[in-house]
Every structure is written in C-alpha cells, then in structure tokens.
mmCIF file of C-alpha atoms in Angstrom:
data_model
loop_
_atom_site.group_PDB
_atom_site.id
_atom_site.type_symbol
_atom_site.label_atom_id
_atom_site.label_comp_id
_atom_site.label_asym_id
_atom_site.label_seq_id
_atom_site.Cartn_x
_atom_site.Cartn_y
_atom_site.Cartn_z
ATOM 1 C CA MET A 1 -22.236 -15.763 21.120
ATOM 2 C CA ALA A 2 -25.565 -14.953 19.474
ATOM 3 C CA LYS A 3 -25.868 -15.662 15.753
ATOM 4 C CA LYS A 4 -26.385 -11.965 15.036
ATOM 5 C CA ASP A 5 -23.187 -11.006 16.861
ATOM 6 C CA LEU A 6 -21.261 -13.820 15.176
ATOM 7 C CA ALA A 7 -22.428 -12.580 11.773
ATOM 8 C CA LEU A 8 -21.433 -8.998 12.621
ATOM 9 C CA LEU A 9 -18.021 -10.175 13.821
ATOM 10 C CA THR A 10 -17.475 -12.270 10.691
ATOM 11 C CA LEU A 11 -18.207 -9.227 8.524
ATOM 12 C CA GLN A 12 -15.275 -7.471 10.214
ATOM 13 C CA SER A 13 -12.784 -10.121 9.065
ATOM 14 C CA LEU A 14 -10.853 -10.376 5.801
ATOM 15 C CA VAL A 15 -12.947 -13.342 4.746
ATOM 16 C CA TYR A 16 -13.492 -11.340 1.529
ATOM 17 C CA LEU A 17 -9.892 -11.828 0.333
ATOM 18 C CA PRO A 18 -10.646 -14.523 -2.300
ATOM 19 C CA VAL A 19 -13.091 -12.079 -3.907
ATOM 20 C CA LEU A 20 -10.831 -9.057 -3.487
ATOM 21 C CA ILE A 21 -8.026 -10.611 -5.551
ATOM 22 C CA LEU A 22 -10.450 -10.664 -8.484
ATOM 23 C CA LEU A 23 -11.946 -7.247 -7.671
ATOM 24 C CA PRO A 24 -9.190 -5.418 -5.754
ATOM 25 C CA LYS A 25 -10.729 -1.977 -6.268
ATOM 26 C CA SER A 26 -13.729 -3.018 -4.134
ATOM 27 C CA THR A 27 -11.755 -2.615 -0.905
ATOM 28 C CA VAL A 28 -13.634 0.628 -0.188
ATOM 29 C CA ILE A 29 -16.923 -1.276 -0.056
ATOM 30 C CA VAL A 30 -15.364 -3.883 2.237
ATOM 31 C CA LEU A 31 -14.015 -1.145 4.520
ATOM 32 C CA ALA A 32 -17.456 0.450 4.806
ATOM 33 C CA ILE A 33 -19.032 -2.936 5.595
ATOM 34 C CA THR A 34 -16.335 -3.621 8.199
ATOM 35 C CA VAL A 35 -16.810 -0.295 9.981
ATOM 36 C CA VAL A 36 -20.614 -0.339 9.961
ATOM 37 C CA SER A 37 -20.861 -3.951 11.138
ATOM 38 C CA GLY A 38 -18.169 -3.257 13.737
ATOM 39 C CA LEU A 39 -20.017 -0.280 15.195
ATOM 40 C CA PHE A 40 -23.193 -2.335 15.484
ATOM 41 C CA TYR A 41 -21.141 -5.087 17.121
ATOM 42 C CA VAL A 42 -19.442 -2.945 19.792
ATOM 43 C CA ARG A 43 -22.546 -0.779 20.295
ATOM 44 C CA SER A 44 -20.743 2.448 21.119
ATOM 45 C CA ARG A 45 -19.977 5.749 19.450
ATOM 46 C CA PRO A 46 -16.477 6.389 18.049
ATOM 47 C CA GLU A 47 -14.250 9.363 18.839
ATOM 48 C CA LEU A 48 -11.886 11.116 16.437
ATOM 49 C CA LYS A 49 -9.387 12.273 19.078
ATOM 50 C CA PRO A 50 -6.745 9.638 18.129
ATOM 51 C CA LEU A 51 -6.741 11.126 14.614
ATOM 52 C CA THR A 52 -5.745 14.650 15.655
ATOM 53 C CA LEU A 53 -2.531 14.732 13.601
ATOM 54 C CA TRP A 54 -4.225 13.345 10.503
ATOM 55 C CA ILE A 55 -7.044 15.875 10.938
ATOM 56 C CA MET A 56 -4.415 18.628 11.041
ATOM 57 C CA LEU A 57 -3.019 17.309 7.764
ATOM 58 C CA LEU A 58 -6.547 17.331 6.347
ATOM 59 C CA LEU A 59 -6.964 20.980 7.374
ATOM 60 C CA ILE A 60 -3.679 21.867 5.682
ATOM 61 C CA GLY A 61 -4.959 20.194 2.526
ATOM 62 C CA ALA A 62 -8.215 22.134 2.703
ATOM 63 C CA LEU A 63 -6.397 25.415 3.394
ATOM 64 C CA SER A 64 -4.113 24.764 0.428
ATOM 65 C CA ALA A 65 -7.080 25.666 -1.766
ATOM 66 C CA ALA A 66 -6.152 29.283 -0.988
ATOM 67 C CA TRP A 67 -2.937 28.959 -3.040
ATOM 68 C CA SER A 68 -3.817 25.909 -5.136
ATOM 69 C CA ILE A 69 -3.707 26.059 -8.923
ATOM 70 C CA THR A 70 -6.953 24.029 -8.866
ATOM 71 C CA PRO A 71 -8.766 25.202 -5.695
ATOM 72 C CA GLU A 72 -12.004 23.342 -6.390
ATOM 73 C CA GLN A 73 -10.135 20.075 -6.842
ATOM 74 C CA SER A 74 -8.200 20.641 -3.611
ATOM 75 C CA LEU A 75 -11.401 21.190 -1.625
ATOM 76 C CA GLU A 76 -13.065 18.172 -3.225
ATOM 77 C CA ARG A 77 -10.117 15.923 -2.370
ATOM 78 C CA ALA A 78 -10.031 17.262 1.187
ATOM 79 C CA GLY A 79 -13.701 16.308 1.499
ATOM 80 C CA LYS A 80 -12.984 12.758 0.310
ATOM 81 C CA PHE A 81 -10.063 12.498 2.716
ATOM 82 C CA ALA A 82 -12.383 13.585 5.530
ATOM 83 C CA LEU A 83 -14.707 10.680 4.720
ATOM 84 C CA PHE A 84 -11.784 8.260 4.933
ATOM 85 C CA LEU A 85 -10.739 9.716 8.275
ATOM 86 C CA ILE A 86 -14.265 9.146 9.566
ATOM 87 C CA LEU A 87 -14.051 5.520 8.425
ATOM 88 C CA LEU A 88 -10.602 5.182 9.998
ATOM 89 C CA GLY A 89 -11.858 6.661 13.263
ATOM 90 C CA GLY A 90 -14.714 4.175 13.304
ATOM 91 C CA LEU A 91 -12.367 1.292 12.514
ATOM 92 C CA MET A 92 -9.918 2.260 15.275
ATOM 93 C CA HIS A 93 -12.800 2.470 17.743
ATOM 94 C CA VAL A 94 -14.019 -0.994 16.776
ATOM 95 C CA VAL A 95 -10.546 -2.570 16.864
ATOM 96 C CA GLY A 96 -9.913 -1.106 20.301
ATOM 97 C CA ARG A 97 -12.985 -2.903 21.654
ATOM 98 C CA TRP A 98 -12.307 -6.364 20.281
ATOM 99 C CA THR A 99 -11.857 -8.988 22.976
ATOM 100 C CA ASP A 100 -9.046 -11.545 22.865
ATOM 101 C CA GLY A 101 -11.571 -14.078 21.591
ATOM 102 C CA ASP A 102 -12.722 -11.678 18.876
ATOM 103 C CA ARG A 103 -9.174 -11.111 17.680
ATOM 104 C CA ARG A 104 -8.396 -14.828 17.586
ATOM 105 C CA TYR A 105 -11.561 -15.552 15.585
ATOM 106 C CA LEU A 106 -10.910 -12.707 13.113
ATOM 107 C CA ALA A 107 -7.249 -13.633 12.662
ATOM 108 C CA ASP A 108 -8.129 -17.302 12.065
ATOM 109 C CA LEU A 109 -10.671 -16.345 9.400
ATOM 110 C CA GLY A 110 -8.250 -13.900 7.795
ATOM 111 C CA LEU A 111 -5.480 -16.503 7.626
ATOM 112 C CA LYS A 112 -7.746 -19.120 6.024
ATOM 113 C CA ALA A 113 -9.068 -16.571 3.523
ATOM 114 C CA TRP A 114 -5.503 -15.481 2.711
ATOM 115 C CA TRP A 115 -4.424 -19.054 1.986
ATOM 116 C CA ILE A 116 -7.485 -19.628 -0.210
ATOM 117 C CA ALA A 117 -6.783 -16.395 -2.101
ATOM 118 C CA LEU A 118 -3.162 -17.428 -2.692
ATOM 119 C CA ALA A 119 -4.282 -20.866 -3.919
ATOM 120 C CA ILE A 120 -6.639 -19.195 -6.412
ATOM 121 C CA MET A 121 -4.106 -16.603 -7.510
ATOM 122 C CA LEU A 122 -1.066 -18.775 -8.238
ATOM 123 C CA PRO A 123 -2.447 -20.953 -11.055
ATOM 124 C CA LEU A 124 -4.225 -17.987 -12.664
ATOM 125 C CA ILE A 125 -0.936 -16.071 -12.824
ATOM 126 C CA ILE A 126 1.346 -18.963 -13.768
ATOM 127 C CA PHE A 127 -0.966 -20.382 -16.440
ATOM 128 C CA GLU A 128 -2.319 -17.053 -17.696
ATOM 129 C CA SER A 129 -1.018 -17.609 -21.246
ATOM 130 C CA ASP A 130 -2.489 -21.115 -21.452
ATOM 131 C CA LEU A 131 -5.828 -19.875 -20.130
ATOM 132 C CA LYS A 132 -5.933 -17.068 -22.678
ATOM 133 C CA ALA A 133 -5.014 -19.425 -25.520
ATOM 134 C CA ALA A 134 -7.787 -21.830 -24.547
ATOM 135 C CA LEU A 135 -10.359 -19.038 -24.329
ATOM 136 C CA MET A 136 -9.327 -17.574 -27.682
ATOM 137 C CA SER A 137 -9.507 -20.931 -29.445
ATOM 138 C CA ALA A 138 -12.959 -21.542 -28.000
ATOM 139 C CA ASN A 139 -14.284 -18.102 -28.979
ATOM 140 C CA PRO A 140 -14.440 -17.142 -32.682
ATOM 141 C CA ASN A 141 -15.656 -13.581 -32.003
ATOM 142 C CA GLN A 142 -12.866 -11.117 -32.854
ATOM 143 C CA THR A 143 -14.080 -8.498 -30.382
ATOM 144 C CA MET A 144 -13.962 -11.054 -27.601
ATOM 145 C CA LYS A 145 -10.500 -12.189 -28.719
ATOM 146 C CA ASP A 146 -9.233 -8.611 -28.527
ATOM 147 C CA PHE A 147 -10.623 -8.380 -25.002
ATOM 148 C CA ILE A 148 -8.961 -11.658 -23.978
ATOM 149 C CA VAL A 149 -5.569 -10.449 -25.249
ATOM 150 C CA SER A 150 -5.645 -7.398 -22.947
ATOM 151 C CA TRP A 151 -7.382 -9.190 -20.058
ATOM 152 C CA LYS A 152 -5.425 -10.078 -16.917
ATOM 153 C CA PRO A 153 -7.146 -12.720 -14.760
ATOM 154 C CA ILE A 154 -5.211 -11.442 -11.751
ATOM 155 C CA PRO A 155 -4.237 -7.743 -11.901
ATOM 156 C CA ASN A 156 -1.009 -6.568 -10.296
ATOM 157 C CA THR A 157 -3.056 -4.709 -7.697
ATOM 158 C CA ALA A 158 -4.301 -8.096 -6.460
ATOM 159 C CA VAL A 159 -0.742 -9.314 -5.945
ATOM 160 C CA ILE A 160 -0.010 -6.150 -3.969
ATOM 161 C CA LEU A 161 -3.152 -6.806 -1.927
ATOM 162 C CA LEU A 162 -1.926 -10.257 -0.893
ATOM 163 C CA VAL A 163 1.581 -8.974 -0.156
ATOM 164 C CA VAL A 164 0.300 -6.234 2.166
ATOM 165 C CA THR A 165 -1.980 -8.639 4.054
ATOM 166 C CA ALA A 166 0.625 -11.433 4.150
ATOM 167 C CA PHE A 167 2.462 -10.173 7.212
ATOM 168 C CA PRO A 168 -0.472 -10.104 9.653
ATOM 169 C CA ALA A 169 -1.791 -13.389 8.230
ATOM 170 C CA LEU A 170 1.493 -15.279 8.450
ATOM 171 C CA GLY A 171 2.369 -13.624 11.748
ATOM 172 C CA HIS A 172 -0.817 -15.099 13.181
ATOM 173 C CA ALA A 173 0.058 -18.496 11.702
ATOM 174 C CA LEU A 174 3.348 -18.484 13.600
ATOM 175 C CA SER A 175 1.849 -17.164 16.840
ATOM 176 C CA VAL A 176 -0.711 -19.991 17.049
ATOM 177 C CA GLY A 177 1.876 -22.706 16.445
ATOM 178 C CA ARG A 178 1.385 -23.433 12.753
ATOM 179 C CA ALA A 179 4.287 -25.352 11.244
ATOM 180 C CA LYS A 180 7.018 -23.043 9.988
ATOM 181 C CA PHE A 181 7.060 -25.182 6.857
ATOM 182 C CA HIS A 182 3.534 -23.964 5.999
ATOM 183 C CA VAL A 183 4.609 -20.354 6.441
ATOM 184 C CA LEU A 184 7.733 -20.914 4.324
ATOM 185 C CA ILE A 185 5.685 -22.481 1.518
ATOM 186 C CA SER A 186 3.286 -19.520 1.708
ATOM 187 C CA VAL A 187 6.133 -17.018 1.384
ATOM 188 C CA ILE A 188 7.609 -18.948 -1.555
ATOM 189 C CA GLY A 189 4.196 -19.049 -3.228
ATOM 190 C CA LEU A 190 3.767 -15.308 -2.756
ATOM 191 C CA LEU A 191 7.264 -14.691 -4.104
ATOM 192 C CA VAL A 192 6.435 -16.770 -7.187
ATOM 193 C CA ALA A 193 3.223 -14.768 -7.661
ATOM 194 C CA ALA A 194 5.101 -11.463 -7.431
ATOM 195 C CA LEU A 195 7.768 -12.604 -9.908
ATOM 196 C CA ALA A 196 5.342 -14.222 -12.351
ATOM 197 C CA SER A 197 3.033 -11.198 -12.356
ATOM 198 C CA GLY A 198 5.902 -8.834 -13.098
ATOM 199 C CA SER A 199 4.835 -6.537 -10.261
ATOM 200 C CA SER A 200 8.095 -4.982 -9.118
ATOM 201 C CA SER A 201 6.155 -2.944 -6.534
ATOM 202 C CA ALA A 202 4.772 -6.096 -4.910
ATOM 203 C CA LEU A 203 8.219 -7.695 -4.977
ATOM 204 C CA LEU A 204 9.793 -4.643 -3.343
ATOM 205 C CA GLY A 205 7.147 -4.582 -0.620
ATOM 206 C CA LEU A 206 7.521 -8.301 0.081
ATOM 207 C CA VAL A 207 11.322 -8.229 0.313
ATOM 208 C CA THR A 208 11.515 -5.098 2.482
ATOM 209 C CA GLY A 209 8.788 -6.401 4.784
ATOM 210 C CA LEU A 210 10.501 -9.759 5.240
ATOM 211 C CA CYS A 211 13.835 -8.077 5.988
ATOM 212 C CA VAL A 212 12.295 -5.840 8.654
ATOM 213 C CA TRP A 213 10.463 -8.799 10.193
ATOM 214 C CA PHE A 214 13.728 -10.759 10.373
ATOM 215 C CA PHE A 215 15.574 -7.929 12.131
ATOM 216 C CA TYR A 216 12.638 -7.270 14.458
ATOM 217 C CA VAL A 217 12.678 -10.888 15.617
ATOM 218 C CA ARG A 218 16.439 -10.690 16.196
ATOM 219 C CA SER A 219 16.324 -7.368 18.065
ATOM 220 C CA ALA A 220 12.891 -5.824 18.529
ATOM 221 C CA ARG A 221 13.966 -2.828 20.568
ATOM 222 C CA VAL A 222 16.788 -1.735 18.252
ATOM 223 C CA THR A 223 14.730 -2.288 15.102
ATOM 224 C CA ALA A 224 11.781 -0.327 16.486
ATOM 225 C CA LYS A 225 14.054 2.571 17.450
ATOM 226 C CA ILE A 226 15.687 2.626 14.023
ATOM 227 C CA LEU A 227 12.326 2.596 12.245
ATOM 228 C CA THR A 228 10.925 5.316 14.497
ATOM 229 C CA VAL A 229 13.781 7.601 13.479
ATOM 230 C CA ALA A 230 14.535 6.451 9.931
ATOM 231 C CA LEU A 231 11.047 6.441 8.417
ATOM 232 C CA PRO A 232 10.112 10.027 9.381
ATOM 233 C CA LEU A 233 13.559 11.193 8.238
ATOM 234 C CA ALA A 234 13.041 9.386 4.930
ATOM 235 C CA LEU A 235 9.951 11.525 4.360
ATOM 236 C CA LEU A 236 11.937 14.707 4.930
ATOM 237 C CA THR A 237 14.881 13.681 2.763
ATOM 238 C CA MET A 238 13.002 11.856 -0.008
ATOM 239 C CA PRO A 239 13.822 14.458 -2.707
ATOM 240 C CA ALA A 240 17.533 14.073 -1.941
ATOM 241 C CA LEU A 241 17.264 10.272 -1.793
ATOM 242 C CA VAL A 242 15.675 9.918 -5.239
ATOM 243 C CA TYR A 243 17.679 12.706 -6.914
ATOM 244 C CA PRO A 244 20.608 10.486 -8.036
ATOM 245 C CA LEU A 245 18.144 7.965 -9.460
ATOM 246 C CA ALA A 246 15.931 10.528 -11.176
ATOM 247 C CA LYS A 247 18.840 12.223 -12.928
ATOM 248 C CA ASN A 248 20.419 9.041 -14.352
ATOM 249 C CA PRO A 249 17.618 6.621 -15.308
ATOM 250 C CA GLU A 250 19.126 5.310 -18.530
ATOM 251 C CA THR A 251 22.533 4.669 -16.961
ATOM 252 C CA ILE A 252 20.858 2.777 -14.133
ATOM 253 C CA ALA A 253 18.742 0.765 -16.575
ATOM 254 C CA ARG A 254 21.817 -0.342 -18.533
ATOM 255 C CA SER A 255 23.797 -1.302 -15.438
ATOM 256 C CA ILE A 256 21.049 -3.357 -13.741
ATOM 257 C CA PRO A 257 19.991 -6.577 -15.541
ATOM 258 C CA ASN A 258 16.261 -6.870 -16.263
ATOM 259 C CA PHE A 259 15.569 -3.373 -14.962
ATOM 260 C CA PRO A 260 11.804 -2.791 -15.476
ATOM 261 C CA ASN A 261 11.110 -0.339 -18.290
ATOM 262 C CA SER A 262 8.152 0.995 -16.330
ATOM 263 C CA PHE A 263 10.638 2.228 -13.727
ATOM 264 C CA ILE A 264 12.584 4.159 -16.360
ATOM 265 C CA HIS A 265 9.509 6.294 -16.968
ATOM 266 C CA ARG A 266 8.905 6.486 -13.216
ATOM 267 C CA LEU A 267 12.381 7.890 -12.629
ATOM 268 C CA LEU A 268 11.787 10.531 -15.283
ATOM 269 C CA ILE A 269 8.483 11.402 -13.596
ATOM 270 C CA TRP A 270 10.412 11.885 -10.350
ATOM 271 C CA ASP A 271 12.906 14.100 -12.192
ATOM 272 C CA PHE A 272 10.097 16.359 -13.397
ATOM 273 C CA THR A 273 8.460 16.306 -9.947
ATOM 274 C CA LEU A 274 11.685 17.364 -8.221
ATOM 275 C CA ASP A 275 11.940 20.400 -10.490
ATOM 276 C CA ARG A 276 8.358 21.422 -9.663
ATOM 277 C CA ILE A 277 8.943 20.888 -5.918
ATOM 278 C CA ALA A 278 11.898 23.273 -6.128
ATOM 279 C CA GLU A 279 9.590 25.968 -7.501
ATOM 280 C CA ARG A 280 7.214 25.831 -4.482
ATOM 281 C CA PRO A 281 9.059 24.070 -1.661
ATOM 282 C CA LEU A 282 7.266 25.534 1.369
ATOM 283 C CA LEU A 283 3.524 25.222 0.654
ATOM 284 C CA GLY A 284 3.400 23.227 -2.565
ATOM 285 C CA TRP A 285 1.002 23.591 -5.466
ATOM 286 C CA GLY A 286 -2.151 22.602 -3.543
ATOM 287 C CA LEU A 287 -3.785 19.314 -2.587
ATOM 288 C CA ASP A 288 -4.491 16.952 -5.507
ATOM 289 C CA THR A 289 -2.976 19.241 -8.132
ATOM 290 C CA SER A 290 -0.588 16.669 -9.612
ATOM 291 C CA ARG A 291 -2.661 16.266 -12.771
ATOM 292 C CA ALA A 292 -2.688 20.038 -13.341
ATOM 293 C CA ILE A 293 0.997 20.824 -12.738
ATOM 294 C CA PRO A 294 2.303 23.058 -15.568
ATOM 295 C CA GLY A 295 4.167 20.969 -18.119
ATOM 296 C CA GLY A 296 2.901 17.688 -16.723
ATOM 297 C CA LYS A 297 1.014 16.745 -19.888
ATOM 298 C CA GLU A 298 3.896 17.604 -22.188
ATOM 299 C CA LEU A 299 5.632 14.677 -23.859
ATOM 300 C CA ARG A 300 9.292 13.844 -23.450
ATOM 301 C CA PRO A 301 11.272 11.144 -25.261
ATOM 302 C CA ILE A 302 11.938 8.090 -23.108
ATOM 303 C CA HIS A 303 14.669 5.641 -24.084
ATOM 304 C CA TYR A 304 13.679 2.107 -23.137
ATOM 305 C CA VAL A 305 16.341 -0.591 -22.893
ATOM 306 C CA VAL A 306 15.468 -3.737 -24.880
ATOM 307 C CA PRO A 307 17.268 -7.105 -24.748
ATOM 308 C CA TRP A 308 17.389 -7.611 -28.519
ATOM 309 C CA SER A 309 19.343 -4.444 -29.323
ATOM 310 C CA ASP A 310 22.323 -2.478 -28.028
ATOM 311 C CA LYS A 311 20.403 0.704 -28.742
ATOM 312 C CA PRO A 312 17.315 1.681 -26.726
ATOM 313 C CA ILE A 313 13.970 2.293 -28.373
ATOM 314 C CA THR A 314 12.484 5.764 -28.014
ATOM 315 C CA HIS A 315 8.873 6.403 -27.068
ATOM 316 C CA PRO A 316 7.335 9.722 -25.960
ATOM 317 C CA ASP A 317 5.307 9.897 -22.756
ATOM 318 C CA GLN A 318 3.965 12.533 -20.362
ATOM 319 C CA ASN A 319 6.157 14.235 -17.780
ATOM 320 C CA LEU A 320 3.615 13.668 -15.005
ATOM 321 C CA PRO A 321 0.668 11.385 -15.807
ATOM 322 C CA LEU A 322 -1.866 11.236 -12.942
ATOM 323 C CA HIS A 323 0.565 11.475 -9.979
ATOM 324 C CA PRO A 324 4.302 11.144 -9.160
ATOM 325 C CA HIS A 325 4.072 7.410 -8.284
ATOM 326 C CA ASN A 326 5.708 8.237 -4.975
ATOM 327 C CA ALA A 327 3.406 9.328 -2.160
ATOM 328 C CA VAL A 328 6.135 11.222 -0.311
ATOM 329 C CA LEU A 329 7.121 13.209 -3.389
ATOM 330 C CA GLN A 330 3.427 13.882 -3.943
ATOM 331 C CA ILE A 331 3.123 15.388 -0.452
ATOM 332 C CA TRP A 332 6.179 17.527 -1.161
ATOM 333 C CA LEU A 333 4.725 18.568 -4.526
ATOM 334 C CA GLU A 334 1.209 19.367 -3.323
ATOM 335 C CA LEU A 335 1.640 20.457 0.315
ATOM 336 C CA GLY A 336 5.324 21.339 0.505
ATOM 337 C CA LEU A 337 7.464 21.327 3.630
ATOM 338 C CA LEU A 338 4.457 22.211 5.795
ATOM 339 C CA GLY A 339 2.630 19.040 4.773
ATOM 340 C CA ILE A 340 5.759 16.909 5.139
ATOM 341 C CA VAL A 341 6.384 18.086 8.710
ATOM 342 C CA PHE A 342 2.874 17.110 9.841
ATOM 343 C CA THR A 343 3.139 13.796 7.987
ATOM 344 C CA MET A 344 6.468 13.089 9.699
ATOM 345 C CA ILE A 345 4.930 13.679 13.111
ATOM 346 C CA ALA A 346 1.940 11.475 12.245
ATOM 347 C CA VAL A 347 4.178 8.624 11.023
ATOM 348 C CA TRP A 348 6.391 8.943 14.114
ATOM 349 C CA ARG A 349 3.302 8.738 16.319
ATOM 350 C CA LEU A 350 2.045 5.716 14.372
ATOM 351 C CA LEU A 351 5.312 3.860 14.904
ATOM 352 C CA LYS A 352 5.486 4.762 18.604
ATOM 353 C CA THR A 353 1.978 3.448 19.246
ATOM 354 C CA GLN A 354 2.098 0.306 17.078
ATOM 355 C CA LEU A 355 5.598 -1.090 17.683
ATOM 356 C CA VAL A 356 5.271 -1.641 21.422
ATOM 357 C CA SER A 357 5.813 -5.382 21.945
ATOM 358 C CA ARG A 358 8.200 -8.186 21.050
ATOM 359 C CA GLY A 359 5.482 -9.752 18.945
ATOM 360 C CA GLY A 360 5.242 -6.654 16.746
ATOM 361 C CA GLY A 361 7.335 -8.055 13.896
ATOM 362 C CA PRO A 362 4.374 -8.573 11.533
ATOM 363 C CA MET A 363 3.114 -5.037 12.279
ATOM 364 C CA ALA A 364 6.565 -3.562 11.604
ATOM 365 C CA ALA A 365 6.826 -5.577 8.385
ATOM 366 C CA PHE A 366 3.357 -4.452 7.291
ATOM 367 C CA ILE A 367 4.158 -0.766 7.902
ATOM 368 C CA VAL A 368 7.488 -0.858 6.057
ATOM 369 C CA CYS A 369 6.055 -2.955 3.209
ATOM 370 C CA SER A 370 3.203 -0.470 2.768
ATOM 371 C CA MET A 371 5.530 2.533 2.788
ATOM 372 C CA ALA A 372 7.874 0.878 0.284
ATOM 373 C CA ILE A 373 5.007 0.223 -2.130
ATOM 374 C CA TYR A 374 3.616 3.705 -1.477
ATOM 375 C CA CYS A 375 6.936 5.178 -2.611
ATOM 376 C CA VAL A 376 7.005 3.491 -6.023
ATOM 377 C CA ALA A 377 3.450 2.748 -7.080
ATOM 378 C CA HIS A 378 0.345 4.542 -5.891
ATOM 379 C CA GLY A 379 -1.096 8.013 -5.624
ATOM 380 C CA LEU A 380 -1.381 9.670 -2.246
ATOM 381 C CA MET A 381 -5.128 9.243 -1.891
ATOM 382 C CA GLN A 382 -6.145 6.374 -4.142
ATOM 383 C CA SER A 383 -9.321 5.139 -2.498
ATOM 384 C CA TRP A 384 -8.832 1.381 -2.916
ATOM 385 C CA TRP A 385 -5.258 1.608 -1.612
ATOM 386 C CA LEU A 386 -6.175 3.620 1.498
ATOM 387 C CA ALA A 387 -9.005 1.192 2.228
ATOM 388 C CA LEU A 388 -6.611 -1.754 1.860
ATOM 389 C CA LEU A 389 -4.139 -0.196 4.300
ATOM 390 C CA PHE A 390 -6.865 0.363 6.896
ATOM 391 C CA LEU A 391 -8.167 -3.202 6.548
ATOM 392 C CA ALA A 392 -4.683 -4.720 6.695
ATOM 393 C CA TRP A 393 -3.876 -2.669 9.804
ATOM 394 C CA ALA A 394 -7.011 -4.007 11.502
ATOM 395 C CA MET A 395 -5.962 -7.546 10.583
ATOM 396 C CA ALA A 396 -2.487 -6.894 11.980
ATOM 397 C CA ARG A 397 -4.026 -5.754 15.265
ATOM 398 C CA ALA A 398 -6.237 -8.837 15.354
ATOM 399 C CA ALA A 399 -3.222 -11.075 14.694
ATOM 400 C CA GLU A 400 -1.096 -9.674 17.528
ATOM 401 C CA PRO A 401 -0.322 -12.320 20.158
ATOM 402 C CA THR A 402 -2.660 -12.115 23.148
ATOM 403 C CA GLU A 403 0.196 -12.304 25.643
ATOM 404 C CA THR A 404 3.051 -10.023 24.661
ATOM 405 C CA GLN A 405 6.053 -8.659 26.504
ATOM 406 C CA PRO A 406 6.799 -4.937 26.287
ATOM 407 C CA ILE A 407 9.466 -4.125 23.763
ATOM 408 C CA THR A 408 11.508 -2.353 26.461
ATOM 409 C CA ASP A 409 12.111 -5.674 28.198
ATOM 410 C CA ARG A 410 14.437 -6.822 25.492
#
C-alpha cells in the first residue's frame, strides 16, 4: 500500500482515543477527519439512500417549526442534524468499501489505542485526589488552587467514551485470538474506572452491554430477535416505563443503598417532562424546544438523601435544565408520537441490518450500551455524543470477524 493511502487509512481509525479521553468533546473534529480522509481513500462519491428513515425524521423536525414554541431554534437544530446526516452518509459509504485487510488494520489500531487510553485513564482517576494535593502544594497562587479544586483530570464523558468503544475493541481482541485473560483484565479495569469516576451512566452502559454480549454468545438468533422487538417497543412505552420511577424518587432513593443524588434530580426532571408530554402527545412542542418548555426554568425543592442524617437535605433546582436527560423522552417531548414512530422504524431497521451474524455480539452490546446511556445521560443531539456513536459504530464494523456465519444458521 502506498504511504499516502496508508496515512489516509490510519486517519480513519480510532488511534485518537488517548487524546479523546482528555478532550472528549473533540469527537466531532475526529469524525470530520475520518469521513474526509475516508472519502479520499475510497475515491468515490457517497449516497444518502441508506439514510432515508433518518432523513424522514429530519424532515419531521424541520416541519415541527410550524407548531414549535421556538421555531427559529427548531430550524437551526434541523440544519445541524442535516450536517450530521451528511457525515454519517459519508462514513457509511467509506465503511462499506473497506477491504478485509483495511478492517483488520483499523481494528488492530483501535484496540491498541483503546488499551493505551485505559492505561492513561486508570491512574488519573484512582489517584485524582493525590494529584490535586500535589499540584496545590506546589502552586501558591489562590486562583490556580481554586481551579485545581474543580478540575477533573478525566471527565466522566471520557469514561463513557471508553465504555462505548470497549465492545468493538474487545470483540476484536477475542476474534483474533487474544488471551481471554487480557480481555478480562481490560473489563475489570474499565469497571474500576466507571466506579472510581462515579459515572453511573458509564456503569449502566457497561453492565447492560456485557449482559447482552453474554446472551448473544449463548443464543445469537434468540437474542437478536428479542432486541429487534424489545428496543423499538421500549421507545414507544418509555413514558410508561419511567412513570413509576419519576413519581417516587425519594422513596426509591431511601430503599436503594448509595443511590446517586444526581439521579434523584433526574427522576424529578422526568416527572416534569411526562406532564409536558401529556399536554402535546401527538406532535410535541417542536424540535430542540426542551430549554424553552413553559415552567422548565422554575425551581422546585429537591430532597437529597445524605448518609450522615436520617433527614434529607433540601436544595432547589430547575424542573427541566437543558434537556430531559433521556433521549427517548426528549423525542416524545419535542416531536411527539409522530417522531417516536419514525424513530422506532429507524431503530428496527438498524437492528435488522447490523445483527446479522453469529459474531455480532460486540455490535449488539455496543447498540444496547449506547441506548442505555442515551436514556439516562445525554441530550438528543449533543454533537460530541453523536460523533462518538458514529465513530464507535465504524469501529464495530471494522472489528467484525472476516468469516462469519449467518445468524439464521444457529
């Protein structure tokens, strides 16, 4: 392979991971580099036909400006979503033209970069307090000390980044005959990182992904069928699924040891969101209107459970800051039943086209992990998160075993 082509191929890998854990919000830049270098590498023009369902969802978002409470914001967000769909279309075109040798090279690089990133992350998380103490003692400037106190060497978003990319990386490690001991140590290290960082979202994604991977290995066909039905139905029934949680957050917090206080507020946000969904269930309030929902900025008392007292402490916070912290509820809130139906069809199509072989366990784990995190942490169209999902999907495709048996054979 010519040096130019090798360089272009390398730019399409996740060799950037050690940098991304320090700057996780730069995934958009990495995605753009990946797509541009990939198009130069494959030397052909992409088509957007595979994105028809997502384009329909985009059109619904744009049309929602007609009834949106913030029409300009809805149109602006639809425009940004269109740019991401263009990037996704380019990425899908590039991935579809990788050779077996390309995929092996990209997966090898991604795995090595993932291990390096984990090796960098673990000590920075575990010894964060010691590092801060050393920096504060060495720096007499009070302004700098104040900065060090609030500084996190490894943000929680970086832990989520490694969790989402873990399944394609470790799936490749197993497919090329790496010792299972190495994979087990990697999973334990990632689990330690998730626990030490306090990122309950990362922990949820890791555990759900591992469970799905386990069941997929045991029975690929049954697991794929269950996911293909259950995940779209979960989108439709999400308001009913979270209702019991949203209406009893304090009771839940008292009954579950070490229940994260951040989730108490999240459950109250869901409670407020459910009430607003009920007001406009069919078409929603308009794309990207979460910040402008009536009553969202109003404060409500939140009772946080603390270990040193039988009585909770009370602190006021907004009903709906930024977004509902549940992408499915956000679709319900902003685009209503119409948006949910198209999203269900798109997710069903995604599962039908991606879970097609016995070696699809890492892909299934990645999809479920991403959806689990999406339902407790991020906004619907956070740029860095969408870019991460696209990049991790490409890595999962690169890591798929070259020789796979159809899932129907099992």
